[in-house]
């Protein structure tokens, strides 16, 4: 089915729609070897779409990776400050992949990367309500503080769905919590904790949906998802092509 080229480039994780429009105006996009213009359409299943001569769009064999993102690595494909990125960690995977969602610079744990735009959009769409579980080390803990994280809370002017929080360990004012959320706003768990008077000293994502972080992975290591893990993800979402 024909779609506008900027939509195809955006859905494929190549760039934003606005950036795609710039590339089209600059003549950097071709369809079946012919330069394309803004407003042109193509079928990503049958046409060869390229940016600067490099084919883009849907591929027959998609790639799905599980990465243990370490602290100090940014969740981007490139960084203007020269910091190490998740793209650097998976550069030998054999495909052009991008991160599904993000983990901030100081956080670690499970991060999915793929070259499947439809799956990315489905996993990130708020209607899917894909759970994300974090282990959170905090200081400033006081008895019952975890209950405050489960109470109604608003971030960026929007009400959050109630979090599920369990106290896993506690020594004095330091504690380790399990926090499960649905949204994934910027630094959401850290901001929720700050709202309750808790300072996060370490944050690790250990589950997305029903997919747990592989305990055999060390920080910085990655592996392809198995067929069973891919099916597990897809059972939770409705991928719209």
mmCIF file of C-alpha atoms in Angstrom:
data_model
loop_
_atom_site.group_PDB
_atom_site.id
_atom_site.type_symbol
_atom_site.label_atom_id
_atom_site.label_comp_id
_atom_site.label_asym_id
_atom_site.label_seq_id
_atom_site.Cartn_x
_atom_site.Cartn_y
_atom_site.Cartn_z
ATOM 1 C CA UNK A 1 0.000 0.000 0.000
ATOM 2 C CA UNK A 2 1.352 3.404 -1.000
ATOM 3 C CA UNK A 3 2.331 5.755 1.819
ATOM 4 C CA UNK A 4 3.937 9.174 1.937
ATOM 5 C CA UNK A 5 7.706 8.868 1.954
ATOM 6 C CA UNK A 6 8.154 10.935 5.111
ATOM 7 C CA UNK A 7 5.840 8.499 6.937
ATOM 8 C CA UNK A 8 7.823 5.507 5.685
ATOM 9 C CA UNK A 9 11.139 7.019 6.764
ATOM 10 C CA UNK A 10 9.743 7.937 10.178
ATOM 11 C CA UNK A 11 8.064 4.562 10.795
ATOM 12 C CA UNK A 12 11.300 2.842 9.825
ATOM 13 C CA UNK A 13 13.198 4.714 12.518
ATOM 14 C CA UNK A 14 15.383 6.530 9.989
ATOM 15 C CA UNK A 15 14.460 10.034 11.130
ATOM 16 C CA UNK A 16 11.544 12.209 12.212
ATOM 17 C CA UNK A 17 8.887 13.206 9.669
ATOM 18 C CA UNK A 18 10.117 16.801 9.739
ATOM 19 C CA UNK A 19 13.673 15.671 9.013
ATOM 20 C CA UNK A 20 12.388 13.393 6.246
ATOM 21 C CA UNK A 21 10.744 16.394 4.611
ATOM 22 C CA UNK A 22 14.107 18.189 4.652
ATOM 23 C CA UNK A 23 15.808 15.176 3.048
ATOM 24 C CA UNK A 24 13.134 15.090 0.338
ATOM 25 C CA UNK A 25 13.560 18.790 -0.423
ATOM 26 C CA UNK A 26 17.324 18.266 -0.633
ATOM 27 C CA UNK A 27 16.870 15.428 -3.154
ATOM 28 C CA UNK A 28 18.523 12.842 -0.909
ATOM 29 C CA UNK A 29 15.676 10.302 -1.152
ATOM 30 C CA UNK A 30 15.125 8.011 -4.130
ATOM 31 C CA UNK A 31 12.436 5.500 -5.052
ATOM 32 C CA UNK A 32 13.594 2.709 -7.352
ATOM 33 C CA UNK A 33 16.615 4.834 -8.206
ATOM 34 C CA UNK A 34 14.620 7.945 -9.132
ATOM 35 C CA UNK A 35 14.915 11.108 -6.998
ATOM 36 C CA UNK A 36 11.717 11.680 -5.003
ATOM 37 C CA UNK A 37 10.006 14.937 -4.072
ATOM 38 C CA UNK A 38 8.012 16.071 -1.063
ATOM 39 C CA UNK A 39 4.509 14.620 -1.350
ATOM 40 C CA UNK A 40 5.571 11.510 -3.292
ATOM 41 C CA UNK A 41 4.343 8.116 -2.169
ATOM 42 C CA UNK A 42 5.729 4.579 -2.374
ATOM 43 C CA UNK A 43 4.973 1.046 -1.261
ATOM 44 C CA UNK A 44 7.577 -0.048 1.325
ATOM 45 C CA UNK A 45 6.841 -3.695 0.503
ATOM 46 C CA UNK A 46 7.563 -3.491 -3.219
ATOM 47 C CA UNK A 47 9.547 -0.295 -3.858
ATOM 48 C CA UNK A 48 13.218 0.281 -3.082
ATOM 49 C CA UNK A 49 13.453 3.450 -1.007
ATOM 50 C CA UNK A 50 16.905 4.850 -0.289
ATOM 51 C CA UNK A 51 18.404 7.753 1.647
ATOM 52 C CA UNK A 52 21.761 8.883 0.284
ATOM 53 C CA UNK A 53 21.860 5.643 -1.686
ATOM 54 C CA UNK A 54 21.310 3.417 1.361
ATOM 55 C CA UNK A 55 18.084 1.339 1.207
ATOM 56 C CA UNK A 56 15.642 1.981 4.031
ATOM 57 C CA UNK A 57 12.177 0.853 5.022
ATOM 58 C CA UNK A 58 10.819 -2.553 5.920
ATOM 59 C CA UNK A 59 13.153 -5.505 5.559
ATOM 60 C CA UNK A 60 12.178 -9.139 5.222
ATOM 61 C CA UNK A 61 14.256 -10.205 8.212
ATOM 62 C CA UNK A 62 13.790 -7.979 11.206
ATOM 63 C CA UNK A 63 16.229 -7.698 14.067
ATOM 64 C CA UNK A 64 15.289 -7.663 17.758
ATOM 65 C CA UNK A 65 17.999 -7.274 20.386
ATOM 66 C CA UNK A 66 18.115 -7.298 24.161
ATOM 67 C CA UNK A 67 20.824 -5.031 25.573
ATOM 68 C CA UNK A 68 21.932 -4.575 29.166
ATOM 69 C CA UNK A 69 22.507 -0.833 28.968
ATOM 70 C CA UNK A 70 25.177 0.253 31.445
ATOM 71 C CA UNK A 71 25.189 3.525 33.307
ATOM 72 C CA UNK A 72 27.014 6.352 31.519
ATOM 73 C CA UNK A 73 25.767 5.368 28.039
ATOM 74 C CA UNK A 74 23.210 7.542 26.240
ATOM 75 C CA UNK A 75 20.143 6.038 24.576
ATOM 76 C CA UNK A 76 20.666 7.619 21.170
ATOM 77 C CA UNK A 77 22.206 6.648 17.839
ATOM 78 C CA UNK A 78 24.643 9.579 17.939
ATOM 79 C CA UNK A 79 25.678 12.106 20.565
ATOM 80 C CA UNK A 80 26.844 15.654 19.921
ATOM 81 C CA UNK A 81 28.912 15.577 23.118
ATOM 82 C CA UNK A 82 30.898 12.544 22.002
ATOM 83 C CA UNK A 83 29.559 10.258 24.715
ATOM 84 C CA UNK A 84 29.251 6.513 24.181
ATOM 85 C CA UNK A 85 25.848 5.509 22.783
ATOM 86 C CA UNK A 86 23.817 2.317 22.667
ATOM 87 C CA UNK A 87 24.513 2.265 18.921
ATOM 88 C CA UNK A 88 28.215 1.886 19.731
ATOM 89 C CA UNK A 89 27.454 -1.158 21.886
ATOM 90 C CA UNK A 90 25.500 -3.022 19.165
ATOM 91 C CA UNK A 91 27.420 -1.834 16.086
ATOM 92 C CA UNK A 92 28.392 -5.413 15.216
ATOM 93 C CA UNK A 93 24.810 -6.759 15.196
ATOM 94 C CA UNK A 94 24.623 -6.695 11.387
ATOM 95 C CA UNK A 95 21.584 -4.411 11.107
ATOM 96 C CA UNK A 96 20.640 -0.753 11.488
ATOM 97 C CA UNK A 97 18.684 -0.826 14.740
ATOM 98 C CA UNK A 98 17.356 1.856 17.050
ATOM 99 C CA UNK A 99 16.296 1.810 20.725
ATOM 100 C CA UNK A 100 12.685 1.154 21.713
ATOM 101 C CA UNK A 101 12.093 3.901 24.245
ATOM 102 C CA UNK A 102 14.927 5.125 26.416
ATOM 103 C CA UNK A 103 16.866 4.797 29.647
ATOM 104 C CA UNK A 104 18.486 7.955 30.954
ATOM 105 C CA UNK A 105 22.248 8.374 31.199
ATOM 106 C CA UNK A 106 22.463 7.327 34.851
ATOM 107 C CA UNK A 107 20.123 4.328 34.552
ATOM 108 C CA UNK A 108 20.897 0.767 33.500
ATOM 109 C CA UNK A 109 19.206 -2.460 32.526
ATOM 110 C CA UNK A 110 16.937 -3.856 29.858
ATOM 111 C CA UNK A 111 16.766 -1.951 26.579
ATOM 112 C CA UNK A 112 15.268 -3.361 23.387
ATOM 113 C CA UNK A 113 16.626 -2.390 19.970
ATOM 114 C CA UNK A 114 15.061 -3.236 16.623
ATOM 115 C CA UNK A 115 14.735 -2.305 12.964
ATOM 116 C CA UNK A 116 10.955 -2.928 13.047
ATOM 117 C CA UNK A 117 9.092 0.392 13.007
ATOM 118 C CA UNK A 118 5.636 -1.138 13.523
ATOM 119 C CA UNK A 119 6.757 -3.069 16.590
ATOM 120 C CA UNK A 120 8.476 0.031 17.977
ATOM 121 C CA UNK A 121 5.346 2.143 17.605
ATOM 122 C CA UNK A 122 3.160 -0.554 19.155
ATOM 123 C CA UNK A 123 5.420 -1.028 22.182
ATOM 124 C CA UNK A 124 5.608 2.715 22.817
ATOM 125 C CA UNK A 125 1.973 3.620 22.183
ATOM 126 C CA UNK A 126 0.212 4.595 25.434
ATOM 127 C CA UNK A 127 -2.834 2.466 24.560
ATOM 128 C CA UNK A 128 -0.758 -0.705 24.901
ATOM 129 C CA UNK A 129 0.096 0.068 28.540
ATOM 130 C CA UNK A 130 3.205 -2.126 28.431
ATOM 131 C CA UNK A 131 4.508 -2.525 31.991
ATOM 132 C CA UNK A 132 8.069 -1.621 32.907
ATOM 133 C CA UNK A 133 9.598 -2.904 36.137
ATOM 134 C CA UNK A 134 12.601 -1.283 37.826
ATOM 135 C CA UNK A 135 14.792 -2.096 40.774
ATOM 136 C CA UNK A 136 15.349 1.179 42.572
ATOM 137 C CA UNK A 137 17.946 1.856 45.271
ATOM 138 C CA UNK A 138 17.033 4.913 47.353
ATOM 139 C CA UNK A 139 18.193 6.882 50.352
ATOM 140 C CA UNK A 140 16.053 8.993 52.651
ATOM 141 C CA UNK A 141 13.728 6.033 53.194
ATOM 142 C CA UNK A 142 11.279 6.055 56.057
ATOM 143 C CA UNK A 143 8.756 3.404 57.049
ATOM 144 C CA UNK A 144 5.895 3.239 54.564
ATOM 145 C CA UNK A 145 7.502 5.631 52.079
ATOM 146 C CA UNK A 146 6.871 3.154 49.269
ATOM 147 C CA UNK A 147 3.118 3.628 49.727
ATOM 148 C CA UNK A 148 3.502 7.239 48.666
ATOM 149 C CA UNK A 149 4.692 6.067 45.250
ATOM 150 C CA UNK A 150 1.409 4.183 44.768
ATOM 151 C CA UNK A 151 -0.801 7.190 45.472
ATOM 152 C CA UNK A 152 -2.274 9.343 42.660
ATOM 153 C CA UNK A 153 0.457 11.459 41.092
ATOM 154 C CA UNK A 154 0.737 13.944 38.230
ATOM 155 C CA UNK A 155 3.769 14.573 36.009
ATOM 156 C CA UNK A 156 3.945 17.115 33.190
ATOM 157 C CA UNK A 157 0.296 17.969 33.826
ATOM 158 C CA UNK A 158 -0.897 14.406 33.268
ATOM 159 C CA UNK A 159 -2.209 11.940 35.816
ATOM 160 C CA UNK A 160 -0.140 8.756 36.028
ATOM 161 C CA UNK A 161 -1.581 5.300 36.261
ATOM 162 C CA UNK A 162 -1.002 3.945 39.771
ATOM 163 C CA UNK A 163 2.420 2.333 40.176
ATOM 164 C CA UNK A 164 2.944 -1.000 41.927
ATOM 165 C CA UNK A 165 5.691 -0.787 44.532
ATOM 166 C CA UNK A 166 7.262 -3.420 46.786
ATOM 167 C CA UNK A 167 9.865 -2.966 49.480
ATOM 168 C CA UNK A 168 12.568 -5.577 48.816
ATOM 169 C CA UNK A 169 15.229 -4.634 51.356
ATOM 170 C CA UNK A 170 15.927 -1.900 53.889
ATOM 171 C CA UNK A 171 18.830 -0.856 56.094
ATOM 172 C CA UNK A 172 18.294 2.358 58.017
ATOM 173 C CA UNK A 173 17.415 5.117 55.575
ATOM 174 C CA UNK A 174 18.519 3.098 52.553
ATOM 175 C CA UNK A 175 16.161 0.736 50.743
ATOM 176 C CA UNK A 176 15.696 -1.248 47.555
ATOM 177 C CA UNK A 177 12.307 -1.136 45.867
ATOM 178 C CA UNK A 178 10.561 -2.806 42.948
ATOM 179 C CA UNK A 179 8.617 -0.169 41.001
ATOM 180 C CA UNK A 180 6.323 -1.092 38.101
ATOM 181 C CA UNK A 181 4.927 1.667 35.885
ATOM 182 C CA UNK A 182 3.028 1.860 32.603
ATOM 183 C CA UNK A 183 3.922 5.199 31.002
ATOM 184 C CA UNK A 184 7.645 5.857 30.640
ATOM 185 C CA UNK A 185 7.902 9.639 30.879
ATOM 186 C CA UNK A 186 11.326 11.258 30.988
ATOM 187 C CA UNK A 187 13.054 10.203 34.233
ATOM 188 C CA UNK A 188 9.654 9.172 35.553
ATOM 189 C CA UNK A 189 10.716 6.870 38.390
ATOM 190 C CA UNK A 190 13.359 9.312 39.619
ATOM 191 C CA UNK A 191 10.847 12.159 39.604
ATOM 192 C CA UNK A 192 8.235 10.050 41.395
ATOM 193 C CA UNK A 193 10.767 9.180 44.084
ATOM 194 C CA UNK A 194 11.817 12.811 44.473
ATOM 195 C CA UNK A 195 8.159 13.744 44.906
ATOM 196 C CA UNK A 196 8.067 11.347 47.877
ATOM 197 C CA UNK A 197 11.308 12.585 49.410
ATOM 198 C CA UNK A 198 13.437 9.686 48.178
ATOM 199 C CA UNK A 199 16.773 10.146 46.392
ATOM 200 C CA UNK A 200 17.577 7.473 43.801
ATOM 201 C CA UNK A 201 21.148 6.162 43.990
ATOM 202 C CA UNK A 202 20.753 3.401 41.400
ATOM 203 C CA UNK A 203 18.013 2.456 38.927
ATOM 204 C CA UNK A 204 17.861 -0.721 36.859
ATOM 205 C CA UNK A 205 15.099 -1.797 34.448
ATOM 206 C CA UNK A 206 14.565 -5.529 34.814
ATOM 207 C CA UNK A 207 11.404 -6.188 32.808
ATOM 208 C CA UNK A 208 9.426 -4.825 29.861
ATOM 209 C CA UNK A 209 5.997 -6.375 29.514
ATOM 210 C CA UNK A 210 6.537 -10.006 30.408
ATOM 211 C CA UNK A 211 10.073 -10.009 29.015
ATOM 212 C CA UNK A 212 12.724 -10.049 31.783
ATOM 213 C CA UNK A 213 16.326 -8.941 31.500
ATOM 214 C CA UNK A 214 18.527 -11.976 30.886
ATOM 215 C CA UNK A 215 20.547 -12.448 34.111
ATOM 216 C CA UNK A 216 23.414 -13.877 32.034
ATOM 217 C CA UNK A 217 23.998 -10.496 30.356
ATOM 218 C CA UNK A 218 26.631 -8.229 31.879
ATOM 219 C CA UNK A 219 26.421 -4.432 31.472
ATOM 220 C CA UNK A 220 27.187 -3.572 27.842
ATOM 221 C CA UNK A 221 26.376 -7.041 26.517
ATOM 222 C CA UNK A 222 23.527 -7.859 24.131
ATOM 223 C CA UNK A 223 21.970 -10.810 22.325
ATOM 224 C CA UNK A 224 19.156 -11.383 19.803
ATOM 225 C CA UNK A 225 15.733 -12.159 21.200
ATOM 226 C CA UNK A 226 14.696 -15.756 20.835
ATOM 227 C CA UNK A 227 11.591 -16.688 18.843
ATOM 228 C CA UNK A 228 9.795 -17.423 22.105
ATOM 229 C CA UNK A 229 10.703 -13.997 23.535
ATOM 230 C CA UNK A 230 9.559 -12.252 20.369
ATOM 231 C CA UNK A 231 6.243 -14.100 20.514
ATOM 232 C CA UNK A 232 5.913 -13.108 24.181
ATOM 233 C CA UNK A 233 6.197 -9.439 23.262
ATOM 234 C CA UNK A 234 3.802 -9.700 20.357
ATOM 235 C CA UNK A 235 1.136 -11.398 22.452
ATOM 236 C CA UNK A 236 0.938 -8.222 24.517
ATOM 237 C CA UNK A 237 0.536 -5.806 21.648
ATOM 238 C CA UNK A 238 -1.380 -5.405 18.404
ATOM 239 C CA UNK A 239 1.125 -4.511 15.711
ATOM 240 C CA UNK A 240 -0.480 -2.385 13.035
ATOM 241 C CA UNK A 241 1.305 -2.470 9.682
#
